[in-house]
GROMACS .gro file of C-alpha atoms in nm:
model
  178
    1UNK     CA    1   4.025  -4.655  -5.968
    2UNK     CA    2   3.716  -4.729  -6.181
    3UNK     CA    3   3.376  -4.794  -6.021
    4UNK     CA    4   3.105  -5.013  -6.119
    5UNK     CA    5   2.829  -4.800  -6.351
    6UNK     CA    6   2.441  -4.835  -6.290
    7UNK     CA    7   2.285  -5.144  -6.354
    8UNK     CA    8   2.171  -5.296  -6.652
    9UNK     CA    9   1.833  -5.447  -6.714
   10UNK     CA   10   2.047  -5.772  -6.803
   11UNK     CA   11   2.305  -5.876  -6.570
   12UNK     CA   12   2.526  -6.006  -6.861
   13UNK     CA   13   2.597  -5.663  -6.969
   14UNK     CA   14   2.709  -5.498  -6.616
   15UNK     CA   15   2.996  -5.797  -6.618
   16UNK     CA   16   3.103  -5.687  -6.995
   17UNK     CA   17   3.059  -5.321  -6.938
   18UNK     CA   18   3.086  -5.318  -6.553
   19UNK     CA   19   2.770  -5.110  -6.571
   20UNK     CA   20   2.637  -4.834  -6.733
   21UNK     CA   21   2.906  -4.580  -6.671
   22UNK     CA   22   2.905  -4.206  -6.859
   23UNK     CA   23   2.973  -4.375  -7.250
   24UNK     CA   24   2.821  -4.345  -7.593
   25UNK     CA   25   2.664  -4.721  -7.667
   26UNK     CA   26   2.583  -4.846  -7.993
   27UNK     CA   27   2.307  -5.094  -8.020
   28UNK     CA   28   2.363  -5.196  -8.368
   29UNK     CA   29   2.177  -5.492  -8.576
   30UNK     CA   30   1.960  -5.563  -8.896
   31UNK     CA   31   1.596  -5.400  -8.939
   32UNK     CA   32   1.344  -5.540  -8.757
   33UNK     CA   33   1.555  -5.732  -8.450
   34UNK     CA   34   1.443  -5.552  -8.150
   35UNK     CA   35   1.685  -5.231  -8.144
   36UNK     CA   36   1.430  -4.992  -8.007
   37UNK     CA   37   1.285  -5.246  -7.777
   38UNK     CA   38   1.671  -5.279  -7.643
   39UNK     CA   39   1.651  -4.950  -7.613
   40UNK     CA   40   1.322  -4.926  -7.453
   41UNK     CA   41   1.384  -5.182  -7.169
   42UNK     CA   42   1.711  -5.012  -7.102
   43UNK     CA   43   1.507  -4.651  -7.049
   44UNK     CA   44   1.222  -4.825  -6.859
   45UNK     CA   45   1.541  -4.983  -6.611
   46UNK     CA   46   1.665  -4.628  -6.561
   47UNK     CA   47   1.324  -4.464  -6.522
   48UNK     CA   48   1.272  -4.759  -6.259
   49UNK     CA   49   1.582  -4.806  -6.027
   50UNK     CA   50   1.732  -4.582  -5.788
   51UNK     CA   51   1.910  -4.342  -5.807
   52UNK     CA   52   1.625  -4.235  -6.094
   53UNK     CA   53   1.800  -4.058  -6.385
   54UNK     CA   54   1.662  -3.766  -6.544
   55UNK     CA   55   1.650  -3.925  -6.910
   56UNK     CA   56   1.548  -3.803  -7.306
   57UNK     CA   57   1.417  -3.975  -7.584
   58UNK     CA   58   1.469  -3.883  -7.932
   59UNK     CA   59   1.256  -4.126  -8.126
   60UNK     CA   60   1.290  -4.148  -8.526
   61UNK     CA   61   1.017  -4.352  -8.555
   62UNK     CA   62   0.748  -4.333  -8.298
   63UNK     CA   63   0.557  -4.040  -8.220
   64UNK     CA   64   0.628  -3.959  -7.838
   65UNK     CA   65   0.269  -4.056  -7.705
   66UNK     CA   66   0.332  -4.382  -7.895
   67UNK     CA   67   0.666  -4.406  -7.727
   68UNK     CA   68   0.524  -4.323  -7.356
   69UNK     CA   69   0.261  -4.592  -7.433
   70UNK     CA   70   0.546  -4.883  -7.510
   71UNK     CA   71   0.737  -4.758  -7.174
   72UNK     CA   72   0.384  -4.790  -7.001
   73UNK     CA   73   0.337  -5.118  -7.136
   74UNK     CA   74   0.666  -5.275  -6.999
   75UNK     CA   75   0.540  -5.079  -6.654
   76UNK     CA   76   0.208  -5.263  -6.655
   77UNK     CA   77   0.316  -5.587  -6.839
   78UNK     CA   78   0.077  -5.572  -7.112
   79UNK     CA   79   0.115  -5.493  -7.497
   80UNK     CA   80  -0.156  -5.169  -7.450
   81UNK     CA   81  -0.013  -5.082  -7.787
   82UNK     CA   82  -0.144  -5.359  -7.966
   83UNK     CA   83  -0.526  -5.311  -8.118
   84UNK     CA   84  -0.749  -5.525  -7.944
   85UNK     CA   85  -0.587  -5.497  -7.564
   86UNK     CA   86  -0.771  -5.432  -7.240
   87UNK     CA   87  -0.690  -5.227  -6.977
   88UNK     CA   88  -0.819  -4.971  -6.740
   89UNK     CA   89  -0.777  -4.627  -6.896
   90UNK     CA   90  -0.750  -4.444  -6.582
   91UNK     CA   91  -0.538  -4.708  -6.437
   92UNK     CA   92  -0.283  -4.652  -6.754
   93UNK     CA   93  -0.324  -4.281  -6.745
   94UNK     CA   94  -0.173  -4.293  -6.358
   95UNK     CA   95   0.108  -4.512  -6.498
   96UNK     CA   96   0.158  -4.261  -6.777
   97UNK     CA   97   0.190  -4.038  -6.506
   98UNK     CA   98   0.473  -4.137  -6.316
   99UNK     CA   99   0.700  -4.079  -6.601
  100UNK     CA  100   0.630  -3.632  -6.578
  101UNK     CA  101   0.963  -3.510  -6.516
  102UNK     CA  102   1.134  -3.771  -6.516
  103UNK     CA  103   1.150  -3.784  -6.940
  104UNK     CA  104   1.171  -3.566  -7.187
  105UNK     CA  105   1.022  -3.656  -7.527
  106UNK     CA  106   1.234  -3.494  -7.896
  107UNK     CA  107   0.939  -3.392  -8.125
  108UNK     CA  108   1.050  -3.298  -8.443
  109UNK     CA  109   0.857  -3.210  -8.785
  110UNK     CA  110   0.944  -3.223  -9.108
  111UNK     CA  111   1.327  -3.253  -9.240
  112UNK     CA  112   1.584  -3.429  -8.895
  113UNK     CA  113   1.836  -3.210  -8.899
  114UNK     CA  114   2.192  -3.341  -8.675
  115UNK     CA  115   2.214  -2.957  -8.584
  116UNK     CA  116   1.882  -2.916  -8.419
  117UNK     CA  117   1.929  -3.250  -8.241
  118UNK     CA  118   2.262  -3.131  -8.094
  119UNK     CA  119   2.134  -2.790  -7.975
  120UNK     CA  120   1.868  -3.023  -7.806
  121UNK     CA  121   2.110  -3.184  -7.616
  122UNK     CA  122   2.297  -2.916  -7.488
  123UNK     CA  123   1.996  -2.757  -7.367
  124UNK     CA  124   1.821  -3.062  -7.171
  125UNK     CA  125   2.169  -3.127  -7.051
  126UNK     CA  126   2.230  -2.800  -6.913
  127UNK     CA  127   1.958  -2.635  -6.849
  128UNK     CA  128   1.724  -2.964  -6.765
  129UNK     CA  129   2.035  -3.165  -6.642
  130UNK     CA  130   1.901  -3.468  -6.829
  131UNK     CA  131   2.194  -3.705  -6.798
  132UNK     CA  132   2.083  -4.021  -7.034
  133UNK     CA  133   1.987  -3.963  -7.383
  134UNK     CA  134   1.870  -4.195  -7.617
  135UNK     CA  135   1.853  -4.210  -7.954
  136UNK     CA  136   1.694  -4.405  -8.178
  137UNK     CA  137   1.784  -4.421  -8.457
  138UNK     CA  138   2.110  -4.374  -8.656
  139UNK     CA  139   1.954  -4.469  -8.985
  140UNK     CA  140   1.676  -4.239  -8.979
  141UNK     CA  141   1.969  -3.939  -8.922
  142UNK     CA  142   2.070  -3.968  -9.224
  143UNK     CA  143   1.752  -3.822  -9.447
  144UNK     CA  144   1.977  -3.508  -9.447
  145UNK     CA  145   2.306  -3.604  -9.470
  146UNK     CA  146   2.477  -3.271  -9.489
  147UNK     CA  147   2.783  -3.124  -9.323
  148UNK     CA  148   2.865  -2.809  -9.318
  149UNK     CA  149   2.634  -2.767  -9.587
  150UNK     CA  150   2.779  -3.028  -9.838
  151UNK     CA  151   2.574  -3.349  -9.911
  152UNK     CA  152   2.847  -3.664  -9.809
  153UNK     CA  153   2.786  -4.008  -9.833
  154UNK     CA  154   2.551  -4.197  -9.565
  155UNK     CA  155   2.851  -4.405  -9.453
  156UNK     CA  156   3.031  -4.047  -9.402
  157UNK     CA  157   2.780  -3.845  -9.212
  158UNK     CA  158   2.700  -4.166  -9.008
  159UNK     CA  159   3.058  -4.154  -8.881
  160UNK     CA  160   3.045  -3.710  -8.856
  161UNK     CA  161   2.687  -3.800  -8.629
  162UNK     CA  162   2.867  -4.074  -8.413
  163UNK     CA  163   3.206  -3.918  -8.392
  164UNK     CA  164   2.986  -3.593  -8.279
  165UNK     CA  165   2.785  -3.781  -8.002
  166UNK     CA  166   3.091  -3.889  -7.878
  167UNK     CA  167   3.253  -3.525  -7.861
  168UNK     CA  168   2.949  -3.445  -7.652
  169UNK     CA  169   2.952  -3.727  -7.415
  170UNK     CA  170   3.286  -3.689  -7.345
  171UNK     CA  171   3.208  -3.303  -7.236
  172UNK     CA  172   2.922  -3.314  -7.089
  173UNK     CA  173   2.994  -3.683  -6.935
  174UNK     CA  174   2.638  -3.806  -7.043
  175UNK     CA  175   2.566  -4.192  -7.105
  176UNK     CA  176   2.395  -4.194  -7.441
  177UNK     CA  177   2.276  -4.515  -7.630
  178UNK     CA  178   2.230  -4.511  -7.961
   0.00000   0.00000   0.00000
């Protein structure tokens, strides 16, 4: 018998997907249409309801601080990322706060490798027992689109890095949006 998942933010996806149940999701769409803002509201929601899960963000494009500040922002309901904002600095700094231990942040410098990522999930899964991982975003995985040391076609190592995700959701029975 299948149970309902965790709740969306949006109540039209828990009647498609009858909640957020252990599953890779793809949040696919052109540049510049609000993926990682999907994907933000849908970490803020999990961060936010009970029972809280223990989540991971592994940002292509934002910096972690920049990311914590956009989560923070959604918290507060105000665009503190935006030059020109007010806000109480301490006051932010305590919402900052509440996200310790309940997030952990993928830094990474110089060339993404797909290896070093995966390693990084096994770990926070494991050892951490993170059990939602985002990441955002597919595109920017393929700077280094090796496998097994060969260079393969972007459309080719996108479908090795999703077909991959997949092989470690399914063991590890993580929820992972991508």
């Amino acid at each position: 018998r299948q149970l309902m998942g965790r709740s969306w933010p949006w109540k039209g996806w828990d009647e498609v997907t009858y909640g957020m149940r252990p599953a890779v999701y793809v949040v696919y769409g052109p540049e510049g249409t609000g993926k990682t803002e999907v994907i933000k509201e849908i970490t803020f929601h999990i961060l936010n309801t009970e029972p809280i899960m223990l989540s991971a963000i592994f940002s292509f494009e934002h910096e972690p601080e920049e990311s914590l500040q956009r989560l923070t922002a959604s918290k507060v309901n105000k665009r503190i990322y935006l030059p020109g904002a007010e806000w109480d600095e301490q006051h932010i700094s305590n919402e900052m706060d509440t996200f310790d231990e309940k997030i952990f942040w993928y830094k990474y410098t110089g060339v993404l490798r797909f290896e070093e990522i995966i390693k990084a999930i096994y770990y926070l899964a494991n050892v951490k027992e993170v059990k939602f991982f985002c990441l955002d975003n597919l595109t920017a995985m393929t700077s280094y689109p090796y496998i097994e040391g060969k260079r393969v076609s972007e459309q080719e190592y996108l479908g090795y890095v999703i077909n991959t995700v997949k092989q470690i959701q399914k063991e590890l029975k993580l929820t992972i949006v991508v």
